[in-house]
């Protein structure tokens, strides 16, 4: 199976001024593409030759896992953005209120997980085995699917996600990031 770079679900300027088209050109056009190419170069001759991306994430280790997870994580990240921010509604809002007390408190806790993730990684909103929302963070290419959790939203906190726009100021990136979340898409993933 040959994996391909999914096109961005919006124009490269769509996330401005939070994420510039310049960042997109590197992050989607170079970093995300490199993970796709690396994966396609690594899997021939292995038992993952005909696996889906999810199967590889669940079963692989090392470079194959890292590149497969980074392909998945980035596609998931892009698809969760491109909205107008604001707040979720309906069932998703109710679940957030039940798990975290309020949407504002959820944002504080999620931002904290994103900012405090040491080095490269991802902050996640996931549904656990009991059906409850949980905030988690993973390092490097880590993906909550490995822990039996169902991701519904993520924030990439690798420096390449924000350095051109915010330099070292990860907290400013995470704060601005709320303005471009596509909550309708996040709700669809429940
Ligand atoms: Mn990234």
PDB file of C-alpha atoms and ligand atoms in Angstrom:
ATOM      1  CA  UNK A   1       0.000   0.000   0.000  1.00  0.00           C
ATOM      2  CA  UNK A   2       1.312   3.408  -0.925  1.00  0.00           C
ATOM      3  CA  UNK A   3       0.337   6.285   1.315  1.00  0.00           C
ATOM      4  CA  UNK A   4      -0.314   9.772   0.003  1.00  0.00           C
ATOM      5  CA  UNK A   5      -0.271  13.235   1.519  1.00  0.00           C
ATOM      6  CA  UNK A   6      -3.914  14.243   2.000  1.00  0.00           C
ATOM      7  CA  UNK A   7      -4.571  17.725   0.601  1.00  0.00           C
ATOM      8  CA  UNK A   8      -5.273  20.425   3.161  1.00  0.00           C
ATOM      9  CA  UNK A   9      -9.037  20.705   3.718  1.00  0.00           C
ATOM     10  CA  UNK A  10      -8.830  24.508   3.179  1.00  0.00           C
ATOM     11  CA  UNK A  11      -6.703  27.151   1.481  1.00  0.00           C
ATOM     12  CA  UNK A  12      -3.160  27.695   2.863  1.00  0.00           C
ATOM     13  CA  UNK A  13      -4.199  31.175   4.070  1.00  0.00           C
ATOM     14  CA  UNK A  14      -7.306  29.907   5.863  1.00  0.00           C
ATOM     15  CA  UNK A  15      -5.701  29.709   9.295  1.00  0.00           C
ATOM     16  CA  UNK A  16      -4.191  33.206   9.256  1.00  0.00           C
ATOM     17  CA  UNK A  17      -3.350  35.153  11.308  1.00  0.00           C
ATOM     18  CA  UNK A  18      -2.898  32.313  13.816  1.00  0.00           C
ATOM     19  CA  UNK A  19      -1.016  29.968  11.480  1.00  0.00           C
ATOM     20  CA  UNK A  20       0.507  31.656   8.437  1.00  0.00           C
ATOM     21  CA  UNK A  21       0.507  30.279   4.900  1.00  0.00           C
ATOM     22  CA  UNK A  22       4.283  30.235   5.287  1.00  0.00           C
ATOM     23  CA  UNK A  23       4.055  27.849   8.246  1.00  0.00           C
ATOM     24  CA  UNK A  24       1.564  25.734   6.284  1.00  0.00           C
ATOM     25  CA  UNK A  25       3.943  25.550   3.335  1.00  0.00           C
ATOM     26  CA  UNK A  26       6.612  23.984   5.548  1.00  0.00           C
ATOM     27  CA  UNK A  27       4.431  22.073   7.991  1.00  0.00           C
ATOM     28  CA  UNK A  28       2.097  20.462   5.458  1.00  0.00           C
ATOM     29  CA  UNK A  29       4.202  20.757   2.320  1.00  0.00           C
ATOM     30  CA  UNK A  30       7.515  19.587   3.784  1.00  0.00           C
ATOM     31  CA  UNK A  31       7.174  17.990   7.255  1.00  0.00           C
ATOM     32  CA  UNK A  32       3.913  16.112   6.719  1.00  0.00           C
ATOM     33  CA  UNK A  33       5.015  15.099   3.222  1.00  0.00           C
ATOM     34  CA  UNK A  34       8.348  13.825   4.553  1.00  0.00           C
ATOM     35  CA  UNK A  35       6.565  11.504   7.006  1.00  0.00           C
ATOM     36  CA  UNK A  36       4.506  10.109   4.100  1.00  0.00           C
ATOM     37  CA  UNK A  37       7.599   9.584   1.959  1.00  0.00           C
ATOM     38  CA  UNK A  38       9.597   8.075   4.834  1.00  0.00           C
ATOM     39  CA  UNK A  39       6.791   5.623   5.589  1.00  0.00           C
ATOM     40  CA  UNK A  40       6.517   4.598   1.938  1.00  0.00           C
ATOM     41  CA  UNK A  41      10.268   3.999   1.882  1.00  0.00           C
ATOM     42  CA  UNK A  42      10.281   1.981   5.119  1.00  0.00           C
ATOM     43  CA  UNK A  43       7.429  -0.489   4.666  1.00  0.00           C
ATOM     44  CA  UNK A  44       8.312  -2.437   1.479  1.00  0.00           C
ATOM     45  CA  UNK A  45       9.475  -5.916   2.470  1.00  0.00           C
ATOM     46  CA  UNK A  46       8.020  -5.672   5.993  1.00  0.00           C
ATOM     47  CA  UNK A  47       4.827  -7.222   7.368  1.00  0.00           C
ATOM     48  CA  UNK A  48       3.204  -3.794   7.119  1.00  0.00           C
ATOM     49  CA  UNK A  49       3.314  -3.699   3.329  1.00  0.00           C
ATOM     50  CA  UNK A  50      -0.471  -4.124   3.039  1.00  0.00           C
ATOM     51  CA  UNK A  51      -1.515  -2.654   6.391  1.00  0.00           C
ATOM     52  CA  UNK A  52      -3.711   0.360   6.993  1.00  0.00           C
ATOM     53  CA  UNK A  53      -2.231   3.374   8.734  1.00  0.00           C
ATOM     54  CA  UNK A  54      -4.164   2.521  11.911  1.00  0.00           C
ATOM     55  CA  UNK A  55      -2.882  -1.077  11.920  1.00  0.00           C
ATOM     56  CA  UNK A  56       0.676   0.180  11.586  1.00  0.00           C
ATOM     57  CA  UNK A  57       0.188   2.657  14.442  1.00  0.00           C
ATOM     58  CA  UNK A  58      -1.169  -0.084  16.703  1.00  0.00           C
ATOM     59  CA  UNK A  59       1.500  -2.663  15.920  1.00  0.00           C
ATOM     60  CA  UNK A  60       4.734  -1.092  14.674  1.00  0.00           C
ATOM     61  CA  UNK A  61       7.730   0.208  16.571  1.00  0.00           C
ATOM     62  CA  UNK A  62      10.665   2.442  15.725  1.00  0.00           C
ATOM     63  CA  UNK A  63      10.827   4.361  12.483  1.00  0.00           C
ATOM     64  CA  UNK A  64       7.793   2.719  10.920  1.00  0.00           C
ATOM     65  CA  UNK A  65       5.655   3.616  13.940  1.00  0.00           C
ATOM     66  CA  UNK A  66       7.072   7.137  14.152  1.00  0.00           C
ATOM     67  CA  UNK A  67       6.385   8.003  10.534  1.00  0.00           C
ATOM     68  CA  UNK A  68       2.982   6.290  10.365  1.00  0.00           C
ATOM     69  CA  UNK A  69       1.803   8.029  13.522  1.00  0.00           C
ATOM     70  CA  UNK A  70       3.099  11.379  12.325  1.00  0.00           C
ATOM     71  CA  UNK A  71       1.198  10.950   9.044  1.00  0.00           C
ATOM     72  CA  UNK A  72      -2.009  10.174  10.958  1.00  0.00           C
ATOM     73  CA  UNK A  73      -1.480  12.844  13.635  1.00  0.00           C
ATOM     74  CA  UNK A  74      -0.937  15.615  11.108  1.00  0.00           C
ATOM     75  CA  UNK A  75      -3.946  14.717   8.961  1.00  0.00           C
ATOM     76  CA  UNK A  76      -6.023  14.652  12.156  1.00  0.00           C
ATOM     77  CA  UNK A  77      -4.592  18.012  13.256  1.00  0.00           C
ATOM     78  CA  UNK A  78      -5.343  19.755   9.947  1.00  0.00           C
ATOM     79  CA  UNK A  79      -8.889  18.393   9.820  1.00  0.00           C
ATOM     80  CA  UNK A  80      -9.640  19.745  13.320  1.00  0.00           C
ATOM     81  CA  UNK A  81      -8.720  23.274  12.246  1.00  0.00           C
ATOM     82  CA  UNK A  82     -10.140  25.715   9.708  1.00  0.00           C
ATOM     83  CA  UNK A  83     -13.204  26.592  11.769  1.00  0.00           C
ATOM     84  CA  UNK A  84     -14.248  29.788  13.465  1.00  0.00           C
ATOM     85  CA  UNK A  85     -13.246  28.813  16.981  1.00  0.00           C
ATOM     86  CA  UNK A  86     -15.805  29.865  19.551  1.00  0.00           C
ATOM     87  CA  UNK A  87     -17.311  27.071  21.599  1.00  0.00           C
ATOM     88  CA  UNK A  88     -18.730  23.644  20.768  1.00  0.00           C
ATOM     89  CA  UNK A  89     -22.444  22.993  21.183  1.00  0.00           C
ATOM     90  CA  UNK A  90     -24.769  20.086  21.863  1.00  0.00           C
ATOM     91  CA  UNK A  91     -23.471  16.720  23.009  1.00  0.00           C
ATOM     92  CA  UNK A  92     -19.796  17.706  22.760  1.00  0.00           C
ATOM     93  CA  UNK A  93     -20.304  20.756  24.987  1.00  0.00           C
ATOM     94  CA  UNK A  94     -22.254  18.647  27.466  1.00  0.00           C
ATOM     95  CA  UNK A  95     -19.471  16.055  27.596  1.00  0.00           C
ATOM     96  CA  UNK A  96     -16.866  18.807  28.095  1.00  0.00           C
ATOM     97  CA  UNK A  97     -18.909  20.319  30.918  1.00  0.00           C
ATOM     98  CA  UNK A  98     -19.346  16.900  32.543  1.00  0.00           C
ATOM     99  CA  UNK A  99     -15.644  16.061  32.335  1.00  0.00           C
ATOM    100  CA  UNK A 100     -14.021  19.426  33.074  1.00  0.00           C
ATOM    101  CA  UNK A 101     -16.673  21.602  34.725  1.00  0.00           C
ATOM    102  CA  UNK A 102     -16.926  24.171  31.936  1.00  0.00           C
ATOM    103  CA  UNK A 103     -15.611  24.938  28.456  1.00  0.00           C
ATOM    104  CA  UNK A 104     -13.360  27.660  29.904  1.00  0.00           C
ATOM    105  CA  UNK A 105     -11.894  25.227  32.411  1.00  0.00           C
ATOM    106  CA  UNK A 106     -11.365  22.667  29.626  1.00  0.00           C
ATOM    107  CA  UNK A 107      -9.389  25.268  27.661  1.00  0.00           C
ATOM    108  CA  UNK A 108      -7.205  26.016  30.688  1.00  0.00           C
ATOM    109  CA  UNK A 109      -6.478  22.305  31.242  1.00  0.00           C
ATOM    110  CA  UNK A 110      -5.869  21.522  27.566  1.00  0.00           C
ATOM    111  CA  UNK A 111      -3.561  24.542  27.149  1.00  0.00           C
ATOM    112  CA  UNK A 112      -1.686  23.454  30.250  1.00  0.00           C
ATOM    113  CA  UNK A 113      -1.136  19.973  28.785  1.00  0.00           C
ATOM    114  CA  UNK A 114       0.012  21.504  25.485  1.00  0.00           C
ATOM    115  CA  UNK A 115       2.369  24.046  27.021  1.00  0.00           C
ATOM    116  CA  UNK A 116       3.872  21.666  29.592  1.00  0.00           C
ATOM    117  CA  UNK A 117       4.526  18.793  27.152  1.00  0.00           C
ATOM    118  CA  UNK A 118       8.318  18.754  27.340  1.00  0.00           C
ATOM    119  CA  UNK A 119       9.923  18.937  23.914  1.00  0.00           C
ATOM    120  CA  UNK A 120       8.094  17.709  20.821  1.00  0.00           C
ATOM    121  CA  UNK A 121       4.676  16.162  21.052  1.00  0.00           C
ATOM    122  CA  UNK A 122       0.926  16.501  20.935  1.00  0.00           C
ATOM    123  CA  UNK A 123      -1.910  17.493  23.273  1.00  0.00           C
ATOM    124  CA  UNK A 124      -5.088  15.482  22.812  1.00  0.00           C
ATOM    125  CA  UNK A 125      -8.746  15.412  23.723  1.00  0.00           C
ATOM    126  CA  UNK A 126      -9.771  11.763  23.748  1.00  0.00           C
ATOM    127  CA  UNK A 127     -12.714   9.566  24.668  1.00  0.00           C
ATOM    128  CA  UNK A 128     -11.720   6.851  27.142  1.00  0.00           C
ATOM    129  CA  UNK A 129     -13.056   3.289  27.387  1.00  0.00           C
ATOM    130  CA  UNK A 130     -15.847   4.479  29.708  1.00  0.00           C
ATOM    131  CA  UNK A 131     -16.978   7.078  27.149  1.00  0.00           C
ATOM    132  CA  UNK A 132     -15.629  10.024  29.114  1.00  0.00           C
ATOM    133  CA  UNK A 133     -13.540  12.880  27.715  1.00  0.00           C
ATOM    134  CA  UNK A 134      -9.945  13.012  28.921  1.00  0.00           C
ATOM    135  CA  UNK A 135      -7.060  15.384  28.152  1.00  0.00           C
ATOM    136  CA  UNK A 136      -3.728  13.733  27.489  1.00  0.00           C
ATOM    137  CA  UNK A 137      -0.378  14.518  25.908  1.00  0.00           C
ATOM    138  CA  UNK A 138       2.107  12.370  24.019  1.00  0.00           C
ATOM    139  CA  UNK A 139       5.752  12.919  23.182  1.00  0.00           C
ATOM    140  CA  UNK A 140       7.214  12.845  19.682  1.00  0.00           C
ATOM    141  CA  UNK A 141       4.924  10.783  17.428  1.00  0.00           C
ATOM    142  CA  UNK A 142       2.890   9.250  20.257  1.00  0.00           C
ATOM    143  CA  UNK A 143      -0.751   8.488  19.479  1.00  0.00           C
ATOM    144  CA  UNK A 144      -3.508   7.709  22.029  1.00  0.00           C
ATOM    145  CA  UNK A 145      -4.837   4.889  19.811  1.00  0.00           C
ATOM    146  CA  UNK A 146      -2.003   2.856  21.312  1.00  0.00           C
ATOM    147  CA  UNK A 147      -3.652   3.161  24.730  1.00  0.00           C
ATOM    148  CA  UNK A 148      -7.104   2.190  23.480  1.00  0.00           C
ATOM    149  CA  UNK A 149      -8.263   5.809  23.573  1.00  0.00           C
ATOM    150  CA  UNK A 150     -10.281   7.493  20.825  1.00  0.00           C
ATOM    151  CA  UNK A 151      -8.808  10.876  19.832  1.00  0.00           C
ATOM    152  CA  UNK A 152     -11.233  13.614  18.812  1.00  0.00           C
ATOM    153  CA  UNK A 153      -8.955  16.676  18.809  1.00  0.00           C
ATOM    154  CA  UNK A 154      -5.254  17.493  18.888  1.00  0.00           C
ATOM    155  CA  UNK A 155      -2.760  20.324  19.025  1.00  0.00           C
ATOM    156  CA  UNK A 156       0.683  19.841  17.505  1.00  0.00           C
ATOM    157  CA  UNK A 157       3.276  21.308  19.863  1.00  0.00           C
ATOM    158  CA  UNK A 158       6.371  20.396  17.858  1.00  0.00           C
ATOM    159  CA  UNK A 159       8.319  23.626  17.325  1.00  0.00           C
ATOM    160  CA  UNK A 160       7.803  23.336  13.559  1.00  0.00           C
ATOM    161  CA  UNK A 161       4.078  23.932  14.184  1.00  0.00           C
ATOM    162  CA  UNK A 162       4.588  27.444  15.543  1.00  0.00           C
ATOM    163  CA  UNK A 163       8.191  28.622  15.302  1.00  0.00           C
ATOM    164  CA  UNK A 164       7.841  30.746  12.145  1.00  0.00           C
ATOM    165  CA  UNK A 165       4.839  32.584  13.613  1.00  0.00           C
ATOM    166  CA  UNK A 166       5.517  32.592  17.358  1.00  0.00           C
ATOM    167  CA  UNK A 167       9.219  31.636  17.664  1.00  0.00           C
ATOM    168  CA  UNK A 168       9.725  30.186  21.164  1.00  0.00           C
ATOM    169  CA  UNK A 169       6.349  31.407  22.481  1.00  0.00           C
ATOM    170  CA  UNK A 170       4.431  28.152  22.587  1.00  0.00           C
ATOM    171  CA  UNK A 171       1.891  29.545  25.108  1.00  0.00           C
ATOM    172  CA  UNK A 172       0.961  32.310  22.629  1.00  0.00           C
ATOM    173  CA  UNK A 173       0.458  29.748  19.849  1.00  0.00           C
ATOM    174  CA  UNK A 174      -1.761  27.614  22.060  1.00  0.00           C
ATOM    175  CA  UNK A 175      -3.750  30.668  23.167  1.00  0.00           C
ATOM    176  CA  UNK A 176      -4.331  31.847  19.585  1.00  0.00           C
ATOM    177  CA  UNK A 177      -5.027  28.311  18.367  1.00  0.00           C
ATOM    178  CA  UNK A 178      -8.564  28.343  19.874  1.00  0.00           C
ATOM    179  CA  UNK A 179      -9.649  30.859  17.214  1.00  0.00           C
ATOM    180  CA  UNK A 180      -9.225  28.363  14.355  1.00  0.00           C
ATOM    181  CA  UNK A 181     -10.684  25.187  15.854  1.00  0.00           C
ATOM    182  CA  UNK A 182     -13.381  23.462  13.801  1.00  0.00           C
ATOM    183  CA  UNK A 183     -15.677  22.313  16.608  1.00  0.00           C
ATOM    184  CA  UNK A 184     -18.199  20.831  14.162  1.00  0.00           C
ATOM    185  CA  UNK A 185     -15.499  18.479  12.908  1.00  0.00           C
ATOM    186  CA  UNK A 186     -14.457  17.603  16.445  1.00  0.00           C
ATOM    187  CA  UNK A 187     -18.096  16.796  17.334  1.00  0.00           C
ATOM    188  CA  UNK A 188     -18.365  14.512  14.279  1.00  0.00           C
ATOM    189  CA  UNK A 189     -15.603  12.354  15.737  1.00  0.00           C
ATOM    190  CA  UNK A 190     -17.533  11.466  18.899  1.00  0.00           C
TER     191      UNK A 190
HETATM  192 MN1  LIG B   1       3.897  18.830  13.027  1.00  0.00          MN
END
